[in-house]
Coordinates of C-alpha atoms in Angstrom, one line a residue:
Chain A
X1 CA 22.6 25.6 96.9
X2 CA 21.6 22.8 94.6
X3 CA 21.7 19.5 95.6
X4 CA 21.1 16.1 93.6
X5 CA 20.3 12.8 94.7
X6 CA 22.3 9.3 93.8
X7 CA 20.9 5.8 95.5
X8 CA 23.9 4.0 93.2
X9 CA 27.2 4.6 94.7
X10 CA 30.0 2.5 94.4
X11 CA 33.4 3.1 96.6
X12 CA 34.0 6.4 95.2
X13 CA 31.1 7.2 92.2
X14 CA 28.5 8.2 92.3
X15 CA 25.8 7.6 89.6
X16 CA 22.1 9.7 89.2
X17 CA 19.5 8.3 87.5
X18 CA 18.5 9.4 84.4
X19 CA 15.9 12.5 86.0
X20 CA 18.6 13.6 87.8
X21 CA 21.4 13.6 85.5
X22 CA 18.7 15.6 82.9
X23 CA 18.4 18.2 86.0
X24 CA 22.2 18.4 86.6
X25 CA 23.3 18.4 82.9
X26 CA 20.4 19.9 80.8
X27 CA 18.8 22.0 83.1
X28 CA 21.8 23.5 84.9
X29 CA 24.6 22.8 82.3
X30 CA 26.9 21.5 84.6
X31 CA 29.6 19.8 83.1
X32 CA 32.5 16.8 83.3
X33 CA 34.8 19.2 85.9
X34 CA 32.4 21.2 88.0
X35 CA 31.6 20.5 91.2
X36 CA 27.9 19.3 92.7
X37 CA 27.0 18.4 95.9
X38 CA 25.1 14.9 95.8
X39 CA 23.3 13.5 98.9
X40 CA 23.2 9.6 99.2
X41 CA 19.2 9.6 100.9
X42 CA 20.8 8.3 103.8
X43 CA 22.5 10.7 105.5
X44 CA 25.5 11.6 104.1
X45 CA 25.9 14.3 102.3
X46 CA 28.9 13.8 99.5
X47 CA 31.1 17.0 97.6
X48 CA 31.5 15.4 94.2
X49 CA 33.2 16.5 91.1
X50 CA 30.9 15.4 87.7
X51 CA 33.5 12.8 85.7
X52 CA 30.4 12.4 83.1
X53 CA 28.0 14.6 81.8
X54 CA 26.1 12.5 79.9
X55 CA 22.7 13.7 80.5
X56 CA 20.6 10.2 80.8
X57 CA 23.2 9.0 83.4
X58 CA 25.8 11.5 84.5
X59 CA 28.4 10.7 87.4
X60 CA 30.9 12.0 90.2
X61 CA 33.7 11.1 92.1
X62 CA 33.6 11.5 96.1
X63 CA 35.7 14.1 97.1
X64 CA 34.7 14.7 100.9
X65 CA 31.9 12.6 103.0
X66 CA 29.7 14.6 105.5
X67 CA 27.6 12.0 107.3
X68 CA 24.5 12.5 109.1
X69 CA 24.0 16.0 107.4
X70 CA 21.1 17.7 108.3
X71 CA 19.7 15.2 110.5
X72 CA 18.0 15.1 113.9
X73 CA 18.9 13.6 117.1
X74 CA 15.9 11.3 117.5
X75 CA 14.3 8.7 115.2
X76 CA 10.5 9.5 114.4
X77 CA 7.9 7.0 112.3
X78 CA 4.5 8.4 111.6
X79 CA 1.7 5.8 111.1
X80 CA -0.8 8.2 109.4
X81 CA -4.2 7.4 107.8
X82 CA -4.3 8.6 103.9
X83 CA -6.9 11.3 104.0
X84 CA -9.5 11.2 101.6
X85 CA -7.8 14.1 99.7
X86 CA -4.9 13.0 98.6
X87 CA -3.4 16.5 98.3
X88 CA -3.7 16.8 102.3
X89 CA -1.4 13.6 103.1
X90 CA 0.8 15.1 99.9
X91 CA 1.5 17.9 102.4
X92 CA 2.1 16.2 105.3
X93 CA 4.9 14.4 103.5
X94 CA 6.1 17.7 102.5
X95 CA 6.3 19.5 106.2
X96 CA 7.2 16.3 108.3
X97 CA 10.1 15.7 105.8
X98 CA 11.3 19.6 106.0
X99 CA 10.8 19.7 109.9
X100 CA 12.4 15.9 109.7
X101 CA 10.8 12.5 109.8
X102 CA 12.5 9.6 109.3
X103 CA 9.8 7.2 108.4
X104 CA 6.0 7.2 107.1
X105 CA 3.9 4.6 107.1
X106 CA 0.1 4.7 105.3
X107 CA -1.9 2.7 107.9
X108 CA -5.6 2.0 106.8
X109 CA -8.0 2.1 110.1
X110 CA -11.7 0.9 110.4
X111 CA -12.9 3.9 109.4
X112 CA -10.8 5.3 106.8
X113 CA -12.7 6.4 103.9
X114 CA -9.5 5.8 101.7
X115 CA -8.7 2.6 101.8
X116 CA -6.0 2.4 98.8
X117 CA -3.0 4.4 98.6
X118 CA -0.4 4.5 96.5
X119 CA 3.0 5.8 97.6
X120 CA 5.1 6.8 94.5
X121 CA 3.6 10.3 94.0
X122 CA 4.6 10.7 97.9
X123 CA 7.6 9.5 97.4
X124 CA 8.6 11.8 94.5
X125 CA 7.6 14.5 97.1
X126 CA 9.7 13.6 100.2
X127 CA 12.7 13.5 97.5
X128 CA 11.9 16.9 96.5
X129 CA 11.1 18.2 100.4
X130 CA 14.5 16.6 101.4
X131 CA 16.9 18.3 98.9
X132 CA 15.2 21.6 99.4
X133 CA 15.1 21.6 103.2
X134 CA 18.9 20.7 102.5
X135 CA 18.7 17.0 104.2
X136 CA 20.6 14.0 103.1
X137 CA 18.0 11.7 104.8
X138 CA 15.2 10.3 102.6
X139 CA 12.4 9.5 104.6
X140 CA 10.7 5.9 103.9
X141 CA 7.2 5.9 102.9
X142 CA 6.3 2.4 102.6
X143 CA 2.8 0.4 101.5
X144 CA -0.1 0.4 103.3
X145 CA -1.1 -1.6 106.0
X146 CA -3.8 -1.8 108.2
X147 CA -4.2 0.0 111.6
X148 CA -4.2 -3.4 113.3
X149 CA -1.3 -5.0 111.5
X150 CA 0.8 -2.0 112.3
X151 CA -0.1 -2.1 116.0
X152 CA 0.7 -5.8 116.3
X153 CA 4.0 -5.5 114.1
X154 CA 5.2 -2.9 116.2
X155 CA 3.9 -4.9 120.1
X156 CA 5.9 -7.8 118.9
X157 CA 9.1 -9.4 117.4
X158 CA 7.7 -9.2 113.5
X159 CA 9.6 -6.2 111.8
X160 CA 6.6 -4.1 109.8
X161 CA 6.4 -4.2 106.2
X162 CA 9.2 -3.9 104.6
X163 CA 9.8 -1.1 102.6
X164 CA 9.6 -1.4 98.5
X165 CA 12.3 -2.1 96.6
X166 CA 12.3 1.2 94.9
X167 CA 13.4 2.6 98.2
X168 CA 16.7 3.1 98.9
X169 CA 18.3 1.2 102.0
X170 CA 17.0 2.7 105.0
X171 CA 19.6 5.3 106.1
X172 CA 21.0 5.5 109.9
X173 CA 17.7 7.0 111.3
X174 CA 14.8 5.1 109.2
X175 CA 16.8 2.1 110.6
X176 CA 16.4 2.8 113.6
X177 CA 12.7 3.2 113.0
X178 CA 12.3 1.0 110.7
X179 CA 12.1 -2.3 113.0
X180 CA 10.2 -2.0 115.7
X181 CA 10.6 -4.9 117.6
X182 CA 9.0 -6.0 121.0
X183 CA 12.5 -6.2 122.4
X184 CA 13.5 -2.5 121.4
X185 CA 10.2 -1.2 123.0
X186 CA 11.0 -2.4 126.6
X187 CA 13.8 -0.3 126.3
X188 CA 14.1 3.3 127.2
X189 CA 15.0 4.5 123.5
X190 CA 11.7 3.4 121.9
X191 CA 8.4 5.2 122.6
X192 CA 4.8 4.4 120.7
X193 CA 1.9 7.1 120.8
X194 CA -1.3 6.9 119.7
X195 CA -3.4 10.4 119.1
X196 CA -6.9 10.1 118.9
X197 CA -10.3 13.0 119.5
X198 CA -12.4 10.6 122.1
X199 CA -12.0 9.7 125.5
X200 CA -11.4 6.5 125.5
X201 CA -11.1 3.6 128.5
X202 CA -7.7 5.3 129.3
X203 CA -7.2 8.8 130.2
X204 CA -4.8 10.7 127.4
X205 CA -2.2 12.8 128.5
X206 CA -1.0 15.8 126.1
X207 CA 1.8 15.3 123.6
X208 CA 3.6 17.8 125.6
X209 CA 3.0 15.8 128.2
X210 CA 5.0 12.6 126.8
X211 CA 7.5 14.5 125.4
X212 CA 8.8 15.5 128.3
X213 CA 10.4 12.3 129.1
X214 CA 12.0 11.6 126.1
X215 CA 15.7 11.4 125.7
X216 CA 17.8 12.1 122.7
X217 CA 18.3 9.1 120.1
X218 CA 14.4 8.3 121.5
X219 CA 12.7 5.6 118.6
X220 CA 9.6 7.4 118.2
X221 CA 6.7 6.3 116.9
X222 CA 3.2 7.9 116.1
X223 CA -0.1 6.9 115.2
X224 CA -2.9 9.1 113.2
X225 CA -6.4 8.3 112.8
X226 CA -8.2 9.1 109.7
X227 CA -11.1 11.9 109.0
X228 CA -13.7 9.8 111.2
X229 CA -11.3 8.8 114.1
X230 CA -9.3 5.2 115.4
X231 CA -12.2 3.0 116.5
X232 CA -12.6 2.2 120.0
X233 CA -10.7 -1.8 119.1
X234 CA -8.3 0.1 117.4
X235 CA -7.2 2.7 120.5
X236 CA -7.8 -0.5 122.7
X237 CA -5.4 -2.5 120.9
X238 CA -2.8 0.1 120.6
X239 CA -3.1 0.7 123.8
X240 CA -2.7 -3.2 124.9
X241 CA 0.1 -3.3 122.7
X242 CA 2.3 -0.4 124.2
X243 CA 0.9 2.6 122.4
X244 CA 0.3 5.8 124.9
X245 CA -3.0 7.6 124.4
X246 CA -2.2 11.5 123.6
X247 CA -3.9 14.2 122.7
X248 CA -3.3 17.2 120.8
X249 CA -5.0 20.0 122.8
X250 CA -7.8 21.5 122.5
X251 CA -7.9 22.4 118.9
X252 CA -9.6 20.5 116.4
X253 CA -7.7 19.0 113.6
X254 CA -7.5 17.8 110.5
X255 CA -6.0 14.5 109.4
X256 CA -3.3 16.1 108.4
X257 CA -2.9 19.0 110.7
X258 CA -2.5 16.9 113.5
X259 CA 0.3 14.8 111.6
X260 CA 2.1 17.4 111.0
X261 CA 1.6 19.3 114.5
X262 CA 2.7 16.2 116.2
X263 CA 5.7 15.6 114.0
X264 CA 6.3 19.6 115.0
X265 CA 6.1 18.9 119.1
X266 CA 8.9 16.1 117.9
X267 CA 11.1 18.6 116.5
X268 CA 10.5 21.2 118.9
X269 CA 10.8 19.1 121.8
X270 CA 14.7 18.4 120.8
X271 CA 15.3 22.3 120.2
X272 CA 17.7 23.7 123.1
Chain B
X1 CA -21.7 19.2 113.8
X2 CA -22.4 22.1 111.3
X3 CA -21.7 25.9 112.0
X4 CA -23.2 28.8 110.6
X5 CA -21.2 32.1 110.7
X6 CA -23.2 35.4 111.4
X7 CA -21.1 39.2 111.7
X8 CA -25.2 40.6 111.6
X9 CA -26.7 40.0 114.8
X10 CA -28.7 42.8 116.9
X11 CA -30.3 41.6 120.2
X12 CA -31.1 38.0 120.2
X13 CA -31.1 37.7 116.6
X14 CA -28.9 36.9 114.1
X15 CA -28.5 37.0 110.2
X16 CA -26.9 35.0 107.9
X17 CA -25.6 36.3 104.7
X18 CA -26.5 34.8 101.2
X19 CA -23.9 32.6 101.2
X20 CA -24.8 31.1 104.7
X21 CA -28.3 31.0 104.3
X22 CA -28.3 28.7 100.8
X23 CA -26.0 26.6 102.6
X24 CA -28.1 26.3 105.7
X25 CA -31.5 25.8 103.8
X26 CA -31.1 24.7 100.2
X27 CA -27.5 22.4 100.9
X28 CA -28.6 21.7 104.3
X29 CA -32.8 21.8 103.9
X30 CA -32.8 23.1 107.4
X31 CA -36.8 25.2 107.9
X32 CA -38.0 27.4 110.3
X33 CA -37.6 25.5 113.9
X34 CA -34.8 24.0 113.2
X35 CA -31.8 24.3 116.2
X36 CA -28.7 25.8 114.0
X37 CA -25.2 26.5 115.9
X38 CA -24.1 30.1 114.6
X39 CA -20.8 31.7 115.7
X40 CA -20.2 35.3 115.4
X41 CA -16.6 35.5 114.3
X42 CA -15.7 37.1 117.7
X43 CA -15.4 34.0 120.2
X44 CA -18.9 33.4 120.8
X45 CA -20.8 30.3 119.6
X46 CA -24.5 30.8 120.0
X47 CA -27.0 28.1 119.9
X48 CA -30.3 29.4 117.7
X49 CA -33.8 28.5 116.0
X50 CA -34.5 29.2 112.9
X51 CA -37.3 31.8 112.3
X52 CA -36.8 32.5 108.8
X53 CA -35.4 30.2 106.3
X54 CA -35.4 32.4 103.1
X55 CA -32.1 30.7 101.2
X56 CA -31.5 34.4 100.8
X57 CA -31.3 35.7 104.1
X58 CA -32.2 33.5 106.8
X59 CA -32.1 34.3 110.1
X60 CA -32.6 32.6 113.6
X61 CA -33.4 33.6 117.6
X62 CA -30.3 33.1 119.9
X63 CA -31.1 30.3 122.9
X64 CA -28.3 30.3 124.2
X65 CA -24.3 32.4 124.3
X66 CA -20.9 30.8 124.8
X67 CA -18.2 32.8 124.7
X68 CA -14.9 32.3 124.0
X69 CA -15.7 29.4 122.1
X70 CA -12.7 27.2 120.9
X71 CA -10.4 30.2 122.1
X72 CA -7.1 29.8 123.3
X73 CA -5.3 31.4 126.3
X74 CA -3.2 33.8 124.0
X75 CA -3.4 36.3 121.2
X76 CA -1.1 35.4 118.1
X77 CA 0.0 38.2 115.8
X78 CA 1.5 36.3 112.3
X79 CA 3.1 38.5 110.6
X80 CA 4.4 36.8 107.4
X81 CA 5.6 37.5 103.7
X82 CA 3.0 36.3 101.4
X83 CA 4.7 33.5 99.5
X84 CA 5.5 33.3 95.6
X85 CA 2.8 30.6 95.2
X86 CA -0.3 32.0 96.7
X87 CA -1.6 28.1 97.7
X88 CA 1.5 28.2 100.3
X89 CA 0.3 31.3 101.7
X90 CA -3.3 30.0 101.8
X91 CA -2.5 26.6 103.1
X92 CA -0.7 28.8 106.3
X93 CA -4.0 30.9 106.7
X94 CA -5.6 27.4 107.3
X95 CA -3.2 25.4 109.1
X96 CA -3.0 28.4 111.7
X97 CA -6.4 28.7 112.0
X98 CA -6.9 25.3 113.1
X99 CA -4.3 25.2 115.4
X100 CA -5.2 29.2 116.9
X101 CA -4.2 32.4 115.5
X102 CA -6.1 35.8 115.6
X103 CA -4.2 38.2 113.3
X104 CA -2.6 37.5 110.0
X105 CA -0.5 40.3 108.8
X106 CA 1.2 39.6 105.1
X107 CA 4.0 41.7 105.0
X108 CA 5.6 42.9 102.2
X109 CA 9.7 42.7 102.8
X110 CA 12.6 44.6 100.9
X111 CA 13.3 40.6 99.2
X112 CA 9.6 39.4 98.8
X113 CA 9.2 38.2 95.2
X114 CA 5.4 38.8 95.5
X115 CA 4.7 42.3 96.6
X116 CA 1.1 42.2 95.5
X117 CA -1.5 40.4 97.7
X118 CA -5.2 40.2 97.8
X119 CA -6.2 39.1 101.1
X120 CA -9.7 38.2 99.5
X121 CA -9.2 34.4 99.3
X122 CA -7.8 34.0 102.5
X123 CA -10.3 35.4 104.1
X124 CA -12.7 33.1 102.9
X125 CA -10.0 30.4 103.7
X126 CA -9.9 31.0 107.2
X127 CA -13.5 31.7 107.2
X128 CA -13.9 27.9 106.5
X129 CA -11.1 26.9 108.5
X130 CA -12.4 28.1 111.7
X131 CA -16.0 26.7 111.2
X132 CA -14.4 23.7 110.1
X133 CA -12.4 23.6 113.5
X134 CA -14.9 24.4 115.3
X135 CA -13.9 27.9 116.6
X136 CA -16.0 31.0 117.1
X137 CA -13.2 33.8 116.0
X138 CA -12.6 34.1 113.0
X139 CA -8.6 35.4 112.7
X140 CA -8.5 39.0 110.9
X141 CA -6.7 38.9 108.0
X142 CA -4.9 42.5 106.8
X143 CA -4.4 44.3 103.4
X144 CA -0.6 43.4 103.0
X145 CA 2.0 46.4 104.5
X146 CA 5.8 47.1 104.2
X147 CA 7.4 45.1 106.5
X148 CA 9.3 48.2 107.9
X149 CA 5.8 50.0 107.8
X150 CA 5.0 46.9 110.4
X151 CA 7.7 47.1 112.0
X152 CA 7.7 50.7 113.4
X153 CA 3.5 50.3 114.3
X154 CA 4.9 47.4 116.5
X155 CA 6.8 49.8 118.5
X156 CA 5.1 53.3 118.7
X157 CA 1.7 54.3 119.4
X158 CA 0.6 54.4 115.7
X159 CA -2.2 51.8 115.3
X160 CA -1.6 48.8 112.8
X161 CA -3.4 49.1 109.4
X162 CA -7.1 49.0 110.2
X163 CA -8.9 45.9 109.0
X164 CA -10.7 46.3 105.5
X165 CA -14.6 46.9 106.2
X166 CA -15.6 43.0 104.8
X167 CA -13.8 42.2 108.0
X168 CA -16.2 41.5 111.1
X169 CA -15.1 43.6 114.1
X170 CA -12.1 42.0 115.8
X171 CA -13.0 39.8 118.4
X172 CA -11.5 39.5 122.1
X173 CA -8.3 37.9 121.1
X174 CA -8.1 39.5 117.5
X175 CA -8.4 42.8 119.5
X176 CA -6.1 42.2 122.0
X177 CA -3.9 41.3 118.9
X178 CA -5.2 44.4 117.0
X179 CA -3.4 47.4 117.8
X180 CA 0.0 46.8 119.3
X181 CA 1.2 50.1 120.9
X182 CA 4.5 50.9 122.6
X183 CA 2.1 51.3 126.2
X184 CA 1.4 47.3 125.2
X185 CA 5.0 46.0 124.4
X186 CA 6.4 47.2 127.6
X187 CA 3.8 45.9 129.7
X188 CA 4.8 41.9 130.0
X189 CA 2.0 40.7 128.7
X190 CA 3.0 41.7 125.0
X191 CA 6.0 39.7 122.9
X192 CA 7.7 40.5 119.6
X193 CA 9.6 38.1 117.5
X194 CA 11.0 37.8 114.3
X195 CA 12.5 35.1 112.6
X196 CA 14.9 34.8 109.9
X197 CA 17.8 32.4 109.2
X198 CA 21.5 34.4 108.3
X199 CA 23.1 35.4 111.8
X200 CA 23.0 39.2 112.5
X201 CA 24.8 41.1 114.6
X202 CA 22.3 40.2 117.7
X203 CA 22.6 36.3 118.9
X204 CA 19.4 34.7 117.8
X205 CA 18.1 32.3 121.0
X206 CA 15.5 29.2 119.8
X207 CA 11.7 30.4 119.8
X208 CA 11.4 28.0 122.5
X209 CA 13.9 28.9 124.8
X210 CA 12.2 32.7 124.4
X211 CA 8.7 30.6 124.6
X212 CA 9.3 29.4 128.0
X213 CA 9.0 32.6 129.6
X214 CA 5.5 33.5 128.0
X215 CA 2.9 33.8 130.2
X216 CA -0.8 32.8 129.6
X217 CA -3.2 35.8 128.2
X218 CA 0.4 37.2 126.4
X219 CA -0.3 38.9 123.2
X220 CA 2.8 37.3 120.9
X221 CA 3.6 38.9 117.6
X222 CA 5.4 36.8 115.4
X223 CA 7.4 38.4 111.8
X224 CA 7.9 35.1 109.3
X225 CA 10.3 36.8 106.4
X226 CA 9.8 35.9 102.4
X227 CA 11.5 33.4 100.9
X228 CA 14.9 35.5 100.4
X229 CA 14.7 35.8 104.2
X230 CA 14.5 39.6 105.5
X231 CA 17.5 42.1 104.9
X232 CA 19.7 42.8 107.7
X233 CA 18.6 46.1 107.7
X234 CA 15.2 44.8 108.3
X235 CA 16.7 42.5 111.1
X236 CA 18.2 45.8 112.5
X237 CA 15.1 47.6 112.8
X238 CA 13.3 45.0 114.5
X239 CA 15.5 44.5 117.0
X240 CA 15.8 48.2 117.7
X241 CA 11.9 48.2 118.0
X242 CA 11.9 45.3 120.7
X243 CA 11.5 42.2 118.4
X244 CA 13.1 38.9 119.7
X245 CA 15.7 37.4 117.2
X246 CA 15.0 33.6 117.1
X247 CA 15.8 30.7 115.3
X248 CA 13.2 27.5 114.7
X249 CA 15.7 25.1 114.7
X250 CA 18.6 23.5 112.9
X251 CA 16.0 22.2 109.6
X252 CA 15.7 25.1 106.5
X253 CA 12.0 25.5 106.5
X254 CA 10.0 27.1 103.7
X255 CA 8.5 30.1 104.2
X256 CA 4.9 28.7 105.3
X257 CA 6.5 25.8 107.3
X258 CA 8.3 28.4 109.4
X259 CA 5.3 30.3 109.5
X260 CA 3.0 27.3 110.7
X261 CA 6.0 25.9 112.7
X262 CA 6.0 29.2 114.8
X263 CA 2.3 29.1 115.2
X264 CA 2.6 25.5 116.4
X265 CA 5.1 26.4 119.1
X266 CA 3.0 28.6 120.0
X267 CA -0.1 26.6 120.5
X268 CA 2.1 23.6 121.8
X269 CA 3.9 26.3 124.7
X270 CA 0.4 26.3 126.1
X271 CA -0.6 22.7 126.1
X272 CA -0.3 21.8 130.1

């Protein structure tokens, strides 16, 4: 099952930019009559029929809408340090969006060894994860930001960055974590975690642990340290501003790994 | 913290191969007197001093045995297709690793695109990944078998493929992993799963609804099909030779992701 991916859409055309419309037209001859199935990145997954094959911007009428298509019943963001290699976050992009995230945000901590990131090659990957884990959600990945500014954003009533403008509008889930807001935490639906290796002041409970309480539609919202940990502020501050201290067992892992694992105990958690 | 692997060691001393020992002395400078950490690929981690620093073949006195070092309260069989692009495959040898796994079977199915695998780089994968993780057991990785082949050695008395010689002798968990006899499986201590997306004739239940019942010390064997997913007939014979059908959710996971997924439900299943 192929599927292609339109941000333009207006009542009932869609439009695919010129890589896509190359993909659809040149690469898989589809022409002006065939039916594709076009995903609009935020949920909805649209049966289209091409009315233009023109291969630098082909287009499609809406025949049927299927919303929320391939989505999950929670709402995860994952503040992750960049890892030095930037292969290893590239991957993490890759699983969480298969196994379903909804937002990822680059935060730089005290000790990160990376300390610039860009987010367009991570971007182009999510795109790619999404339509071949058959999803019609595009996660966000947005700028940067430090470890503390994430923190504060998400203990008080300032939304976080916003995403770029090359993004598409944040879809029925990344909405829903896209704005964490001091208000939504005091409710039941949002939860914050922080996973880091020491023992800090407080004691961490498992993932598992946390998981347990947390009820479908749940705002979730975890925290990664990079290669060389959170620094003690930075755990302390989280934890000040909300953030429960987890750990991931007893294994140690990398950057990455534990990303992903703890993106996994999300998933699995909400498996019958 | 640094870690020497050594699969030479008679009494209280140990050997480290070339490899090792121009690490340990010419990357690392360590001389004679030195206090090294060695692990012996079997679960134990052995603190040493070094009594001959030859960047050849260096070698060290054991102070001190801990075994079962970075262990974990199971024994994971993976049994998975080896994946069109080998760096799939490989990044699942390392991501289980970390996270606990003591048998890596690659199984050739009836749909695998790639029916040719040299276990040599994964071996030297994992070999990494588990000093890297700081674990003494290094997981045994096979020469690749039909999946039927596997299949029918899960459920009789024949013995699994023996381990190529380069492999050290399997360790506690990698034993109890090792040879999977029909004796085992109806004990309750061993599990069989397989995993594969159409609907067969048999109801598939989630792995973790089946997880839940898993004791600690079980040995778990878990089948990861190739990208084309595993025949029915395949299916069939599992399930006639005692494998669980499951399913790891509603998301379409690549090959590795399922396979790392699995392992990761695993791991999580014993987190208190």
């Amino acid at each position: 099952m192929e599927i292609f991916y339109a941000n333009q859409i207006s009542g009932n055309e869609v439009f695919l930019d010129t890589e896509e419309s190359s993909h659809c037209v040149r690469v898989l001859r589809h022409r002006t009559g065939d039916e594709i199935t076009v995903v609009d990145g935020q949920g909805t997954m649209m049966r289209c029929v091409l009315t233009d094959d023109s291969p630098k911007g082909a287009a499609a009428q809406i025949l049927e809408r299927f919303p929320d298509w391939g989505g999950h019943p929670y709402s995860l963001t994952m503040a992750v340090c960049p890892t030095k290699n930037n292969d290893r976050f590239e991957w993490f992009v890759e699983k969480a969006t298969e196994v379903g995230v909804d937002r990822i945000v680059p935060v730089i901590g005290e000790r990160s060894e990376r300390r610039v990131f860009k987010p367009e090659r991570s971007r182009k990957i999510a795109l790619s994860a999404m339509k071949q884990s058959l999803k019609a959600a595009l996660p966000l990945i947005d700028e940067p930001c430090p470890v503390k500014d994430f923190i504060l954003a998400s203990g008080d009533d300032v939304p976080l960055p916003l995403p770029a403008a090359s993004q598409p509008y944040p879809g029925k889930w990344s909405r829903a974590g896209a704005v964490i807001t001091g208000a939504e935490n005091k409710t039941d639906r949002g939860i914050k975690i922080i996973c880091y290796c020491f023992e800090g002041e407080t004691e961490r409970r498992s993932i598992e642990d946390v998981l347990r309480e947390v009820p479908e539609g749940a705002d979730i919202t975890i925290m990664i340290g990079p290669e060389g940990d959170f620094s003690p502020e930075e755990a302390r501050l989280a934890v000040e501003n909300g953030f429960i201290p987890v750990h991931l067992g007893p294994s140690r892992l990398r950057t990455e790994t534990a990303a992903v694992t703890a993106a996994t105990a999300v998933y699995l958690h909400f498996i019958k």
